[in-house]
Amino acid sequence: MEKLLEGKIALITGAGRGIGRGIAIAYAKQGATVLINYNGSKERAEAVCEEIRANGGTAESFGFNVADYAASEKAVKDILEKYGRVDILVNNAGITKDNLILKMSEQDFDDVININLKGAFNLIKHLSRNFLKLRHGKIINISSVSGVMGNPGQANYAASKAGIIGLTKSIARELGSRNVCVNAIAPGFVETDMTNALPEAVLERGKESTVLGRLGRVEDIADAAVFLGSGMADYITGQVLCVDGGMAI
Ligand code: NAP
């Protein structure tokens, strides 16, 4: 069967674990060369690369903090020198620092905005010339239902994820004439380290708030990212695809 991402070069941020790892493995299965960014999880990122190579795919890991403008610029330069181009960018790296607004520190607000929102800006900015020259390409930004609906205790996170939606729509308008599609995925509760840190009662409420009656799996998000990264989504841009079991209906 024809692979959906054959010959494509994909850069995925935060791909050493969680949803990013799932997207990296799914992309490799579909024939993409996968460039795996990590920040703290060097060994896990290398393990993802080894798993992909063991299955006949191509992968390399790149360590840098997406919130660091200069470090992201240097990494993009190195990647373009070695691989020549990036066809698909997935801005997945993200963190939470939850607290009610009364207790939320300035630092916790800044950290979440810097990684979740500015991190995506940094990669898009440094790869914009690449995409303009290519005259094709896909950018997929991982938002969240929190960015669509808001969530108590997540003012910083929801603001960053709503910001991702504005960024997505604006860049879609800027790059559309060059045939570059820019979309966001808004996952609901997905079983990863991020949600494992939540109390059981919160996860149970999350499950009950879906129409499908279950939490999301990493593969649910990876499948959507494969679709949006593939030629099957060539006429889709500026959209927010909620992959949330119906939570945000
Ligand atoms: P996770 O398991 O906690 O993983 C977070 C990932 O982000 C890790 O790979 C981490 O890399 C990376 N990261 C964090 N800070 C970074 C930085 N400064 N530079 C580069 N990478 C960095 O979280 P997840 O659940 O997979 O979440 C992935 C994305 O989906 C996030 O954007 C999250 O907001 C979004 N999302 C998740 C859910 C959910 O329920 N899980 C729901 C909606 C949206 P290192 O370990 O290498 O530092």
mmCIF file of C-alpha atoms and ligand atoms in Angstrom:
data_model
loop_
_atom_site.group_PDB
_atom_site.id
_atom_site.type_symbol
_atom_site.label_atom_id
_atom_site.label_comp_id
_atom_site.label_asym_id
_atom_site.label_seq_id
_atom_site.Cartn_x
_atom_site.Cartn_y
_atom_site.Cartn_z
ATOM 1 C CA MET A 1 0.000 0.000 0.000
ATOM 2 C CA GLU A 2 1.243 3.504 -0.820
ATOM 3 C CA LYS A 3 2.641 5.330 2.190
ATOM 4 C CA LEU A 4 1.024 8.691 2.903
ATOM 5 C CA LEU A 5 4.241 10.589 3.758
ATOM 6 C CA GLU A 6 6.760 8.847 1.482
ATOM 7 C CA GLY A 7 9.828 11.028 0.845
ATOM 8 C CA LYS A 8 8.720 13.804 3.200
ATOM 9 C CA ILE A 9 11.042 15.333 5.786
ATOM 10 C CA ALA A 10 9.239 16.095 9.040
ATOM 11 C CA LEU A 11 10.456 18.014 12.085
ATOM 12 C CA ILE A 12 8.478 17.255 15.242
ATOM 13 C CA THR A 13 9.153 19.171 18.444
ATOM 14 C CA GLY A 14 9.013 17.418 21.815
ATOM 15 C CA ALA A 15 9.057 14.005 20.167
ATOM 16 C CA GLY A 16 11.045 11.996 22.723
ATOM 17 C CA ARG A 17 7.867 11.053 24.587
ATOM 18 C CA GLY A 18 4.089 11.395 24.717
ATOM 19 C CA ILE A 19 2.075 12.676 21.763
ATOM 20 C CA GLY A 20 5.192 13.859 19.884
ATOM 21 C CA ARG A 21 6.712 10.376 20.103
ATOM 22 C CA GLY A 22 3.458 8.886 18.800
ATOM 23 C CA ILE A 23 3.435 11.301 15.859
ATOM 24 C CA ALA A 24 7.106 10.532 15.097
ATOM 25 C CA ILE A 25 6.483 6.783 14.998
ATOM 26 C CA ALA A 26 3.319 7.169 12.900
ATOM 27 C CA TYR A 27 5.120 9.502 10.461
ATOM 28 C CA ALA A 28 8.023 7.064 10.078
ATOM 29 C CA LYS A 29 5.541 4.232 9.384
ATOM 30 C CA GLN A 30 4.135 6.382 6.583
ATOM 31 C CA GLY A 31 7.570 6.806 4.998
ATOM 32 C CA ALA A 32 8.691 10.192 6.363
ATOM 33 C CA THR A 33 12.237 10.978 7.446
ATOM 34 C CA VAL A 34 11.666 12.062 11.024
ATOM 35 C CA LEU A 35 13.684 14.757 12.792
ATOM 36 C CA ILE A 36 13.009 14.454 16.495
ATOM 37 C CA ASN A 37 13.444 17.476 18.744
ATOM 38 C CA TYR A 38 13.859 16.998 22.486
ATOM 39 C CA ASN A 39 14.818 19.257 25.359
ATOM 40 C CA GLY A 40 15.306 17.200 28.547
ATOM 41 C CA SER A 41 14.658 13.683 27.215
ATOM 42 C CA LYS A 42 17.837 12.958 25.216
ATOM 43 C CA GLU A 43 17.875 9.223 25.910
ATOM 44 C CA ARG A 44 14.188 8.783 25.185
ATOM 45 C CA ALA A 45 14.532 10.741 21.925
ATOM 46 C CA GLU A 46 17.461 8.538 20.901
ATOM 47 C CA ALA A 47 15.388 5.454 21.771
ATOM 48 C CA VAL A 48 12.599 6.697 19.459
ATOM 49 C CA CYS A 49 15.159 7.129 16.663
ATOM 50 C CA GLU A 50 16.500 3.618 17.260
ATOM 51 C CA GLU A 51 12.972 2.157 17.217
ATOM 52 C CA ILE A 52 12.289 3.886 13.893
ATOM 53 C CA ARG A 53 15.600 2.740 12.386
ATOM 54 C CA ALA A 54 15.002 -0.843 13.609
ATOM 55 C CA ASN A 55 11.791 -0.775 11.552
ATOM 56 C CA GLY A 56 13.615 0.421 8.429
ATOM 57 C CA GLY A 57 12.893 4.135 8.810
ATOM 58 C CA THR A 58 15.129 7.194 8.988
ATOM 59 C CA ALA A 59 15.322 9.401 12.080
ATOM 60 C CA GLU A 60 17.716 11.736 13.862
ATOM 61 C CA SER A 61 17.362 13.591 17.146
ATOM 62 C CA PHE A 62 18.083 17.290 17.713
ATOM 63 C CA GLY A 63 18.313 18.703 21.220
ATOM 64 C CA PHE A 64 17.221 22.316 21.724
ATOM 65 C CA ASN A 65 14.831 24.378 23.805
ATOM 66 C CA VAL A 66 12.042 25.562 21.482
ATOM 67 C CA ALA A 67 11.535 28.656 23.667
ATOM 68 C CA ASP A 68 15.087 29.801 22.871
ATOM 69 C CA TYR A 69 14.951 31.898 19.692
ATOM 70 C CA ALA A 70 18.680 31.664 18.898
ATOM 71 C CA ALA A 71 18.940 27.934 19.707
ATOM 72 C CA SER A 72 15.928 27.199 17.460
ATOM 73 C CA GLU A 73 17.491 29.263 14.674
ATOM 74 C CA LYS A 74 20.783 27.357 14.949
ATOM 75 C CA ALA A 75 18.984 23.981 14.974
ATOM 76 C CA VAL A 76 16.951 24.901 11.873
ATOM 77 C CA LYS A 77 20.156 26.029 10.117
ATOM 78 C CA ASP A 78 21.859 22.699 10.947
ATOM 79 C CA ILE A 79 18.816 20.734 9.788
ATOM 80 C CA LEU A 80 18.540 22.621 6.485
ATOM 81 C CA GLU A 81 22.273 22.226 5.834
ATOM 82 C CA LYS A 82 22.026 18.482 6.341
ATOM 83 C CA TYR A 83 18.580 17.646 4.924
ATOM 84 C CA GLY A 84 18.039 20.489 2.450
ATOM 85 C CA ARG A 85 14.430 21.184 3.410
ATOM 86 C CA VAL A 86 11.611 20.506 5.871
ATOM 87 C CA ASP A 87 8.266 19.525 4.298
ATOM 88 C CA ILE A 88 6.271 19.136 7.508
ATOM 89 C CA LEU A 89 6.674 20.971 10.806
ATOM 90 C CA VAL A 90 4.763 19.713 13.840
ATOM 91 C CA ASN A 91 4.873 22.126 16.781
ATOM 92 C CA ASN A 92 4.057 19.731 19.590
ATOM 93 C CA ALA A 93 6.355 20.707 22.490
ATOM 94 C CA GLY A 94 4.345 21.922 25.455
ATOM 95 C CA ILE A 95 4.115 22.117 29.227
ATOM 96 C CA THR A 96 1.534 22.846 31.903
ATOM 97 C CA LYS A 97 2.001 24.827 35.128
ATOM 98 C CA ASP A 98 -1.547 24.801 36.432
ATOM 99 C CA ASN A 99 -2.859 27.021 39.202
ATOM 100 C CA LEU A 100 -5.833 29.231 39.949
ATOM 101 C CA ILE A 101 -5.193 32.839 38.942
ATOM 102 C CA LEU A 102 -4.920 33.930 42.606
ATOM 103 C CA LYS A 103 -1.964 31.618 43.053
ATOM 104 C CA MET A 104 -0.439 31.625 39.554
ATOM 105 C CA SER A 105 3.032 33.193 39.556
ATOM 106 C CA GLU A 106 4.314 35.494 36.855
ATOM 107 C CA GLN A 107 7.042 32.929 36.170
ATOM 108 C CA ASP A 108 4.518 30.126 35.622
ATOM 109 C CA PHE A 109 2.588 32.312 33.196
ATOM 110 C CA ASP A 110 5.727 33.301 31.271
ATOM 111 C CA ASP A 111 7.174 29.770 31.138
ATOM 112 C CA VAL A 112 4.024 28.290 29.628
ATOM 113 C CA ILE A 113 3.618 31.073 27.073
ATOM 114 C CA ASN A 114 7.304 30.926 26.144
ATOM 115 C CA ILE A 115 7.390 27.195 25.477
ATOM 116 C CA ASN A 116 3.876 26.564 24.144
ATOM 117 C CA LEU A 117 3.305 29.694 22.065
ATOM 118 C CA LYS A 118 6.626 31.407 21.450
ATOM 119 C CA GLY A 119 8.223 28.005 20.805
ATOM 120 C CA ALA A 120 5.820 27.451 17.896
ATOM 121 C CA PHE A 121 6.462 30.993 16.644
ATOM 122 C CA ASN A 122 10.242 30.394 16.750
ATOM 123 C CA LEU A 123 10.108 27.289 14.564
ATOM 124 C CA ILE A 124 7.613 28.775 12.110
ATOM 125 C CA LYS A 125 9.667 31.968 11.888
ATOM 126 C CA HIS A 126 12.972 30.188 11.240
ATOM 127 C CA LEU A 127 11.387 27.801 8.718
ATOM 128 C CA SER A 128 9.273 30.416 6.930
ATOM 129 C CA ARG A 129 11.862 31.010 4.169
ATOM 130 C CA ASN A 130 12.130 27.234 3.689
ATOM 131 C CA PHE A 131 8.362 26.956 3.191
ATOM 132 C CA LEU A 132 8.159 30.026 0.937
ATOM 133 C CA LYS A 133 10.871 28.577 -1.308
ATOM 134 C CA LEU A 134 9.407 25.055 -1.326
ATOM 135 C CA ARG A 135 5.981 26.227 -2.473
ATOM 136 C CA HIS A 136 4.437 23.323 -0.622
ATOM 137 C CA GLY A 137 4.386 22.105 2.933
ATOM 138 C CA LYS A 138 2.378 21.517 6.049
ATOM 139 C CA ILE A 139 2.565 23.108 9.468
ATOM 140 C CA ILE A 140 0.629 21.413 12.255
ATOM 141 C CA ASN A 141 0.387 23.140 15.621
ATOM 142 C CA ILE A 142 -0.781 21.212 18.663
ATOM 143 C CA SER A 143 -3.355 23.303 20.516
ATOM 144 C CA SER A 144 -5.783 21.916 23.121
ATOM 145 C CA VAL A 145 -9.473 21.849 24.025
ATOM 146 C CA SER A 146 -8.393 24.175 26.844
ATOM 147 C CA GLY A 147 -7.544 26.762 24.195
ATOM 148 C CA VAL A 148 -10.962 26.308 22.588
ATOM 149 C CA MET A 149 -13.128 26.153 25.721
ATOM 150 C CA GLY A 150 -10.974 27.608 28.542
ATOM 151 C CA ASN A 151 -10.302 25.645 31.720
ATOM 152 C CA PRO A 152 -10.169 26.743 35.377
ATOM 153 C CA GLY A 153 -6.612 26.492 36.714
ATOM 154 C CA GLN A 154 -5.139 26.793 33.246
ATOM 155 C CA ALA A 155 -5.222 30.520 32.433
ATOM 156 C CA ASN A 156 -1.616 30.363 31.226
ATOM 157 C CA TYR A 157 -2.019 27.109 29.303
ATOM 158 C CA ALA A 158 -5.403 27.990 27.765
ATOM 159 C CA ALA A 159 -4.057 31.406 26.713
ATOM 160 C CA SER A 160 -1.046 29.736 25.058
ATOM 161 C CA LYS A 161 -3.266 27.221 23.260
ATOM 162 C CA ALA A 162 -5.784 29.867 22.147
ATOM 163 C CA GLY A 163 -2.750 31.851 20.954
ATOM 164 C CA ILE A 164 -1.712 28.812 18.906
ATOM 165 C CA ILE A 165 -5.077 28.998 17.138
ATOM 166 C CA GLY A 166 -4.590 32.683 16.235
ATOM 167 C CA LEU A 167 -1.037 31.934 15.099
ATOM 168 C CA THR A 168 -2.292 29.033 12.971
ATOM 169 C CA LYS A 169 -4.978 31.090 11.227
ATOM 170 C CA SER A 170 -2.659 34.050 10.596
ATOM 171 C CA ILE A 171 0.187 31.945 9.186
ATOM 172 C CA ALA A 172 -2.339 30.003 7.084
ATOM 173 C CA ARG A 173 -3.355 33.326 5.525
ATOM 174 C CA GLU A 174 0.288 34.372 5.010
ATOM 175 C CA LEU A 175 1.563 31.146 3.452
ATOM 176 C CA GLY A 176 -1.531 30.010 1.565
ATOM 177 C CA SER A 177 -0.499 31.627 -1.701
ATOM 178 C CA ARG A 178 2.642 29.421 -1.617
ATOM 179 C CA ASN A 179 0.591 26.261 -1.185
ATOM 180 C CA VAL A 180 1.548 25.777 2.457
ATOM 181 C CA CYS A 181 -1.265 24.480 4.676
ATOM 182 C CA VAL A 182 -1.292 25.427 8.358
ATOM 183 C CA ASN A 183 -3.648 23.717 10.777
ATOM 184 C CA ALA A 184 -4.064 23.057 14.482
ATOM 185 C CA ILE A 185 -5.067 19.924 16.343
ATOM 186 C CA ALA A 186 -6.896 20.448 19.626
ATOM 187 C CA PRO A 187 -6.639 17.236 21.653
ATOM 188 C CA GLY A 188 -8.859 16.528 24.643
ATOM 189 C CA PHE A 189 -7.455 14.515 27.567
ATOM 190 C CA VAL A 190 -4.831 12.139 26.165
ATOM 191 C CA GLU A 191 -3.037 9.493 28.238
ATOM 192 C CA THR A 192 0.565 10.778 28.565
ATOM 193 C CA ASP A 193 2.949 11.965 31.318
ATOM 194 C CA MET A 194 1.088 15.302 31.183
ATOM 195 C CA THR A 195 -2.257 13.786 32.195
ATOM 196 C CA ASN A 196 -0.724 11.084 34.426
ATOM 197 C CA ALA A 197 0.202 13.960 36.733
ATOM 198 C CA LEU A 198 -3.514 14.808 37.208
ATOM 199 C CA PRO A 199 -5.636 13.479 40.094
ATOM 200 C CA GLU A 200 -7.786 10.428 39.234
ATOM 201 C CA ALA A 201 -10.995 12.413 39.871
ATOM 202 C CA VAL A 202 -10.018 15.028 37.260
ATOM 203 C CA LEU A 203 -9.331 12.308 34.679
ATOM 204 C CA GLU A 204 -12.669 10.647 35.491
ATOM 205 C CA ARG A 205 -14.477 13.977 34.974
ATOM 206 C CA GLY A 206 -12.532 14.432 31.735
ATOM 207 C CA LYS A 207 -13.662 11.026 30.523
ATOM 208 C CA GLU A 208 -17.284 11.755 31.437
ATOM 209 C CA SER A 209 -17.187 15.043 29.531
ATOM 210 C CA THR A 210 -16.522 13.241 26.246
ATOM 211 C CA VAL A 211 -19.272 11.904 24.013
ATOM 212 C CA LEU A 212 -17.302 8.725 23.345
ATOM 213 C CA GLY A 213 -16.814 7.966 27.051
ATOM 214 C CA ARG A 214 -13.052 7.483 27.029
ATOM 215 C CA LEU A 215 -9.794 9.343 27.254
ATOM 216 C CA GLY A 216 -7.765 9.865 24.080
ATOM 217 C CA ARG A 217 -4.812 7.707 23.095
ATOM 218 C CA VAL A 218 -1.593 9.046 21.615
ATOM 219 C CA GLU A 219 -2.484 7.164 18.414
ATOM 220 C CA ASP A 220 -5.751 9.137 18.088
ATOM 221 C CA ILE A 221 -3.736 12.349 17.817
ATOM 222 C CA ALA A 222 -1.014 10.784 15.657
ATOM 223 C CA ASP A 223 -3.612 9.599 13.117
ATOM 224 C CA ALA A 224 -4.969 13.154 12.797
ATOM 225 C CA ALA A 225 -1.414 14.494 12.400
ATOM 226 C CA VAL A 226 -0.707 11.960 9.633
ATOM 227 C CA PHE A 227 -3.887 13.033 7.829
ATOM 228 C CA LEU A 228 -3.146 16.769 8.106
ATOM 229 C CA GLY A 229 0.483 16.190 7.067
ATOM 230 C CA SER A 230 -0.486 14.175 4.003
ATOM 231 C CA GLY A 231 -1.717 14.974 0.516
ATOM 232 C CA MET A 232 -5.206 13.957 1.674
ATOM 233 C CA ALA A 233 -5.407 17.347 3.429
ATOM 234 C CA ASP A 234 -4.113 19.518 0.573
ATOM 235 C CA TYR A 235 -7.274 21.681 0.542
ATOM 236 C CA ILE A 236 -7.509 22.117 4.309
ATOM 237 C CA THR A 237 -5.896 25.151 5.924
ATOM 238 C CA GLY A 238 -6.473 27.449 8.889
ATOM 239 C CA GLN A 239 -8.552 24.821 10.664
ATOM 240 C CA VAL A 240 -8.687 23.566 14.229
ATOM 241 C CA LEU A 241 -9.361 19.844 14.324
ATOM 242 C CA CYS A 242 -10.665 18.832 17.755
ATOM 243 C CA VAL A 243 -9.554 15.273 18.488
ATOM 244 C CA ASP A 244 -11.296 15.022 21.825
ATOM 245 C CA GLY A 245 -13.978 12.342 21.775
ATOM 246 C CA GLY A 246 -16.595 15.070 21.369
ATOM 247 C CA MET A 247 -15.628 17.029 24.485
ATOM 248 C CA ALA A 248 -15.804 20.457 22.823
ATOM 249 C CA ILE A 249 -19.064 19.972 20.867
HETATM 250 P P1 NAP B 1 4.252 15.319 27.728
HETATM 251 O O1 NAP B 1 4.092 13.830 27.731
HETATM 252 O O2 NAP B 1 4.366 16.033 29.020
HETATM 253 O O3 NAP B 1 5.459 15.708 26.767
HETATM 254 C C1 NAP B 1 5.809 17.042 26.585
HETATM 255 C C2 NAP B 1 6.796 17.122 25.457
HETATM 256 O O4 NAP B 1 7.129 18.501 25.244
HETATM 257 C C3 NAP B 1 8.081 16.381 25.767
HETATM 258 O O5 NAP B 1 8.510 15.682 24.625
HETATM 259 C C4 NAP B 1 9.059 17.505 26.109
HETATM 260 O O6 NAP B 1 10.393 17.238 25.740
HETATM 261 C C5 NAP B 1 8.532 18.620 25.203
HETATM 262 N N1 NAP B 1 9.004 19.901 25.696
HETATM 263 C C6 NAP B 1 8.669 20.558 26.828
HETATM 264 N N2 NAP B 1 9.358 21.716 26.926
HETATM 265 C C7 NAP B 1 10.159 21.785 25.830
HETATM 266 C C8 NAP B 1 11.097 22.734 25.370
HETATM 267 N N3 NAP B 1 11.336 23.852 26.058
HETATM 268 N N4 NAP B 1 11.725 22.491 24.190
HETATM 269 C C9 NAP B 1 11.493 21.371 23.490
HETATM 270 N N5 NAP B 1 10.604 20.414 23.894
HETATM 271 C C10 NAP B 1 9.963 20.632 25.051
HETATM 272 O O7 NAP B 1 3.014 15.992 27.018
HETATM 273 P P2 NAP B 1 2.024 15.459 25.883
HETATM 274 O O8 NAP B 1 0.776 15.072 26.557
HETATM 275 O O9 NAP B 1 2.703 14.506 24.981
HETATM 276 O O10 NAP B 1 1.743 16.842 25.123
HETATM 277 C C11 NAP B 1 2.229 17.126 23.824
HETATM 278 C C12 NAP B 1 1.482 18.337 23.301
HETATM 279 O O11 NAP B 1 0.081 18.055 23.277
HETATM 280 C C13 NAP B 1 1.648 19.580 24.181
HETATM 281 O O12 NAP B 1 1.713 20.730 23.369
HETATM 282 C C14 NAP B 1 0.377 19.576 24.999
HETATM 283 O O13 NAP B 1 0.061 20.863 25.437
HETATM 284 C C15 NAP B 1 -0.614 19.056 23.978
HETATM 285 N N6 NAP B 1 -1.817 18.499 24.569
HETATM 286 C C16 NAP B 1 -1.767 17.415 25.382
HETATM 287 C C17 NAP B 1 -2.949 16.917 25.930
HETATM 288 C C18 NAP B 1 -2.982 15.726 26.837
HETATM 289 O O14 NAP B 1 -4.043 15.441 27.380
HETATM 290 N N7 NAP B 1 -1.913 14.979 26.994
HETATM 291 C C19 NAP B 1 -4.165 17.544 25.643
HETATM 292 C C20 NAP B 1 -4.175 18.644 24.809
HETATM 293 C C21 NAP B 1 -3.004 19.110 24.268
HETATM 294 P P3 NAP B 1 11.548 16.808 26.793
HETATM 295 O O15 NAP B 1 10.982 15.692 27.630
HETATM 296 O O16 NAP B 1 12.661 16.408 25.891
HETATM 297 O O17 NAP B 1 11.866 18.048 27.591
#
